[in-house]
Amino acid sequence: MKALNFPKSHRLLRPADYGKVFDDVQLKVPHRNFLILATPNKLGHARVGLIFSKKNLKLAVQRNRIKRQVRETFRHQTDLPALDIIVLGRQGLADLENPLVRDSLNDLWRRLLKKHRQTQPTGNTAPETVSRGTD
């Protein structure tokens, strides 16, 4: 069984990493309490960055609780494609209980994966040619 860890290589760490996503948003998954922005990367695995403002989550305890939930659900997503992902918090997030936050995030990860698959070209991108016999 694969260990479910969350190394530094799976996090957006530098402001330039965040800027790359904000400048070139290719996937956007909205939700009442969250917004996910994503862009492809060339690393071969997904990375996540978190943005939760004091305006939406007043207390540090609330921000830390939500961040833990996001990291935990991200860690369990083993089938995410190579994307740089930013998770933003919206108002009303502080009022949600942990199971509801977890369910919302799992739904968002599923929707992100589905949206990514829809934007990918199919395996055969060349137009089909009809061969005609010259008998």
PDB file of C-alpha atoms in Angstrom:
ATOM      1  CA  MET A   1       0.000   0.000   0.000  1.00  0.00           C
ATOM      2  CA  LYS A   2       1.300   3.443  -0.920  1.00  0.00           C
ATOM      3  CA  ALA A   3       2.109   5.714   1.990  1.00  0.00           C
ATOM      4  CA  LEU A   4      -0.129   8.772   2.095  1.00  0.00           C
ATOM      5  CA  ASN A   5       2.295  11.545   2.822  1.00  0.00           C
ATOM      6  CA  PHE A   6       2.399  15.248   2.062  1.00  0.00           C
ATOM      7  CA  PRO A   7       5.994  16.224   1.205  1.00  0.00           C
ATOM      8  CA  LYS A   8       7.165  19.715   0.299  1.00  0.00           C
ATOM      9  CA  SER A   9       7.286  18.686  -3.358  1.00  0.00           C
ATOM     10  CA  HIS A  10       3.462  18.472  -3.317  1.00  0.00           C
ATOM     11  CA  ARG A  11       2.970  22.041  -2.044  1.00  0.00           C
ATOM     12  CA  LEU A  12       3.073  25.419  -3.729  1.00  0.00           C
ATOM     13  CA  LEU A  13       5.744  27.173  -1.695  1.00  0.00           C
ATOM     14  CA  ARG A  14       6.944  30.271  -3.531  1.00  0.00           C
ATOM     15  CA  PRO A  15       4.964  33.353  -4.585  1.00  0.00           C
ATOM     16  CA  ALA A  16       6.060  32.642  -8.165  1.00  0.00           C
ATOM     17  CA  ASP A  17       4.255  29.269  -8.003  1.00  0.00           C
ATOM     18  CA  TYR A  18       1.047  30.990  -6.925  1.00  0.00           C
ATOM     19  CA  GLY A  19       1.510  33.712  -9.545  1.00  0.00           C
ATOM     20  CA  LYS A  20       1.849  31.116 -12.301  1.00  0.00           C
ATOM     21  CA  VAL A  21      -1.529  29.663 -11.394  1.00  0.00           C
ATOM     22  CA  PHE A  22      -3.261  33.044 -11.064  1.00  0.00           C
ATOM     23  CA  ASP A  23      -1.800  34.250 -14.370  1.00  0.00           C
ATOM     24  CA  ASP A  24      -2.798  31.150 -16.326  1.00  0.00           C
ATOM     25  CA  VAL A  25      -5.944  29.649 -14.797  1.00  0.00           C
ATOM     26  CA  GLN A  26      -7.027  26.787 -17.041  1.00  0.00           C
ATOM     27  CA  LEU A  27      -9.408  25.002 -14.692  1.00  0.00           C
ATOM     28  CA  LYS A  28     -11.821  26.659 -12.291  1.00  0.00           C
ATOM     29  CA  VAL A  29     -14.074  24.679  -9.965  1.00  0.00           C
ATOM     30  CA  PRO A  30     -16.469  26.869  -7.971  1.00  0.00           C
ATOM     31  CA  HIS A  31     -18.325  25.920  -4.821  1.00  0.00           C
ATOM     32  CA  ARG A  32     -20.350  27.857  -2.313  1.00  0.00           C
ATOM     33  CA  ASN A  33     -17.532  27.822   0.240  1.00  0.00           C
ATOM     34  CA  PHE A  34     -14.438  27.141  -1.886  1.00  0.00           C
ATOM     35  CA  LEU A  35     -12.918  28.042  -5.222  1.00  0.00           C
ATOM     36  CA  ILE A  36     -10.312  25.853  -6.893  1.00  0.00           C
ATOM     37  CA  LEU A  37      -8.014  27.303  -9.546  1.00  0.00           C
ATOM     38  CA  ALA A  38      -5.628  25.014 -11.416  1.00  0.00           C
ATOM     39  CA  THR A  39      -3.107  24.978 -14.222  1.00  0.00           C
ATOM     40  CA  PRO A  40      -1.024  22.072 -15.584  1.00  0.00           C
ATOM     41  CA  ASN A  41       2.557  21.585 -14.426  1.00  0.00           C
ATOM     42  CA  LYS A  42       5.394  19.458 -15.789  1.00  0.00           C
ATOM     43  CA  LEU A  43       6.318  17.768 -12.522  1.00  0.00           C
ATOM     44  CA  GLY A  44       4.284  14.593 -12.946  1.00  0.00           C
ATOM     45  CA  HIS A  45       2.256  15.121  -9.763  1.00  0.00           C
ATOM     46  CA  ALA A  46      -0.233  17.590  -8.329  1.00  0.00           C
ATOM     47  CA  ARG A  47       0.755  20.410  -5.984  1.00  0.00           C
ATOM     48  CA  VAL A  48      -1.602  22.382  -3.779  1.00  0.00           C
ATOM     49  CA  GLY A  49      -1.536  25.877  -2.333  1.00  0.00           C
ATOM     50  CA  LEU A  50      -3.966  27.280   0.228  1.00  0.00           C
ATOM     51  CA  ILE A  51      -5.373  30.781   0.582  1.00  0.00           C
ATOM     52  CA  PHE A  52      -7.719  31.473   3.494  1.00  0.00           C
ATOM     53  CA  SER A  53      -8.103  35.112   4.455  1.00  0.00           C
ATOM     54  CA  LYS A  54      -8.901  36.667   7.808  1.00  0.00           C
ATOM     55  CA  LYS A  55     -11.839  38.355   6.130  1.00  0.00           C
ATOM     56  CA  ASN A  56     -13.573  35.009   5.579  1.00  0.00           C
ATOM     57  CA  LEU A  57     -12.199  33.063   8.547  1.00  0.00           C
ATOM     58  CA  LYS A  58     -11.708  35.479  11.431  1.00  0.00           C
ATOM     59  CA  LEU A  59      -9.887  33.236  13.895  1.00  0.00           C
ATOM     60  CA  ALA A  60      -6.579  31.446  13.325  1.00  0.00           C
ATOM     61  CA  VAL A  61      -8.153  28.326  14.804  1.00  0.00           C
ATOM     62  CA  GLN A  62     -10.767  28.351  12.023  1.00  0.00           C
ATOM     63  CA  ARG A  63      -8.197  28.917   9.272  1.00  0.00           C
ATOM     64  CA  ASN A  64      -5.951  26.141  10.589  1.00  0.00           C
ATOM     65  CA  ARG A  65      -8.849  23.680  10.907  1.00  0.00           C
ATOM     66  CA  ILE A  66      -9.910  24.235   7.288  1.00  0.00           C
ATOM     67  CA  LYS A  67      -6.328  24.030   6.035  1.00  0.00           C
ATOM     68  CA  ARG A  68      -5.878  20.696   7.825  1.00  0.00           C
ATOM     69  CA  GLN A  69      -9.048  19.396   6.164  1.00  0.00           C
ATOM     70  CA  VAL A  70      -7.879  20.521   2.704  1.00  0.00           C
ATOM     71  CA  ARG A  71      -4.435  18.973   3.142  1.00  0.00           C
ATOM     72  CA  GLU A  72      -5.912  15.710   4.426  1.00  0.00           C
ATOM     73  CA  THR A  73      -8.391  15.328   1.567  1.00  0.00           C
ATOM     74  CA  PHE A  74      -5.699  16.296  -0.980  1.00  0.00           C
ATOM     75  CA  ARG A  75      -3.362  13.680   0.465  1.00  0.00           C
ATOM     76  CA  HIS A  76      -5.961  10.979  -0.197  1.00  0.00           C
ATOM     77  CA  GLN A  77      -6.399  11.983  -3.853  1.00  0.00           C
ATOM     78  CA  THR A  78      -4.019   9.548  -5.517  1.00  0.00           C
ATOM     79  CA  ASP A  79      -5.415   9.963  -9.035  1.00  0.00           C
ATOM     80  CA  LEU A  80      -5.041  13.740  -9.489  1.00  0.00           C
ATOM     81  CA  PRO A  81      -3.197  14.730 -12.682  1.00  0.00           C
ATOM     82  CA  ALA A  82      -0.098  16.951 -12.788  1.00  0.00           C
ATOM     83  CA  LEU A  83      -1.692  20.257 -11.800  1.00  0.00           C
ATOM     84  CA  ASP A  84      -0.774  23.228  -9.675  1.00  0.00           C
ATOM     85  CA  ILE A  85      -3.903  23.822  -7.594  1.00  0.00           C
ATOM     86  CA  ILE A  86      -4.911  26.754  -5.411  1.00  0.00           C
ATOM     87  CA  VAL A  87      -7.776  26.334  -2.946  1.00  0.00           C
ATOM     88  CA  LEU A  88      -9.393  29.606  -1.872  1.00  0.00           C
ATOM     89  CA  GLY A  89     -11.836  29.935   0.993  1.00  0.00           C
ATOM     90  CA  ARG A  90     -15.061  31.889   0.768  1.00  0.00           C
ATOM     91  CA  GLN A  91     -17.399  33.357   3.359  1.00  0.00           C
ATOM     92  CA  GLY A  92     -19.490  30.987   5.448  1.00  0.00           C
ATOM     93  CA  LEU A  93     -16.719  28.421   5.720  1.00  0.00           C
ATOM     94  CA  ALA A  94     -16.261  28.922   9.454  1.00  0.00           C
ATOM     95  CA  ASP A  95     -19.816  27.733  10.142  1.00  0.00           C
ATOM     96  CA  LEU A  96     -19.342  24.307   8.524  1.00  0.00           C
ATOM     97  CA  GLU A  97     -18.714  21.180  10.567  1.00  0.00           C
ATOM     98  CA  ASN A  98     -15.730  18.977   9.685  1.00  0.00           C
ATOM     99  CA  PRO A  99     -17.708  16.166   7.968  1.00  0.00           C
ATOM    100  CA  LEU A 100     -19.453  18.692   5.718  1.00  0.00           C
ATOM    101  CA  VAL A 101     -16.130  20.361   4.862  1.00  0.00           C
ATOM    102  CA  ARG A 102     -14.612  16.976   4.048  1.00  0.00           C
ATOM    103  CA  ASP A 103     -17.572  15.982   1.843  1.00  0.00           C
ATOM    104  CA  SER A 104     -17.450  19.323   0.011  1.00  0.00           C
ATOM    105  CA  LEU A 105     -13.731  18.986  -0.631  1.00  0.00           C
ATOM    106  CA  ASN A 106     -14.030  15.396  -1.861  1.00  0.00           C
ATOM    107  CA  ASP A 107     -16.749  16.554  -4.253  1.00  0.00           C
ATOM    108  CA  LEU A 108     -14.501  19.398  -5.451  1.00  0.00           C
ATOM    109  CA  TRP A 109     -11.569  17.041  -6.096  1.00  0.00           C
ATOM    110  CA  ARG A 110     -13.883  14.745  -8.058  1.00  0.00           C
ATOM    111  CA  ARG A 111     -15.212  17.679 -10.116  1.00  0.00           C
ATOM    112  CA  LEU A 112     -11.673  18.945 -10.759  1.00  0.00           C
ATOM    113  CA  LEU A 113     -10.623  15.540 -12.070  1.00  0.00           C
ATOM    114  CA  LYS A 114     -13.727  15.325 -14.264  1.00  0.00           C
ATOM    115  CA  LYS A 115     -13.169  18.828 -15.651  1.00  0.00           C
ATOM    116  CA  HIS A 116      -9.509  18.042 -16.355  1.00  0.00           C
ATOM    117  CA  ARG A 117     -10.480  14.903 -18.277  1.00  0.00           C
ATOM    118  CA  GLN A 118     -13.001  16.880 -20.337  1.00  0.00           C
ATOM    119  CA  THR A 119     -10.388  19.449 -21.366  1.00  0.00           C
ATOM    120  CA  GLN A 120      -7.831  16.843 -22.416  1.00  0.00           C
ATOM    121  CA  PRO A 121      -7.732  15.917 -26.090  1.00  0.00           C
ATOM    122  CA  THR A 122      -8.683  12.381 -26.970  1.00  0.00           C
ATOM    123  CA  GLY A 123      -5.990   9.813 -27.727  1.00  0.00           C
ATOM    124  CA  ASN A 124      -6.287  10.109 -31.508  1.00  0.00           C
ATOM    125  CA  THR A 125      -5.915  13.763 -32.456  1.00  0.00           C
ATOM    126  CA  ALA A 126      -5.156  13.192 -36.157  1.00  0.00           C
ATOM    127  CA  PRO A 127      -8.187  13.322 -38.447  1.00  0.00           C
ATOM    128  CA  GLU A 128      -9.163   9.967 -39.801  1.00  0.00           C
ATOM    129  CA  THR A 129      -8.609   9.384 -43.478  1.00  0.00           C
ATOM    130  CA  VAL A 130     -10.759   7.112 -45.528  1.00  0.00           C
ATOM    131  CA  SER A 131      -8.751   4.774 -47.696  1.00  0.00           C
ATOM    132  CA  ARG A 132     -10.263   3.898 -51.026  1.00  0.00           C
ATOM    133  CA  GLY A 133      -9.273   0.862 -52.978  1.00  0.00           C
ATOM    134  CA  THR A 134      -8.139   1.347 -56.597  1.00  0.00           C
ATOM    135  CA  ASP A 135      -9.244  -2.032 -57.978  1.00  0.00           C
TER     136      ASP A 135
END
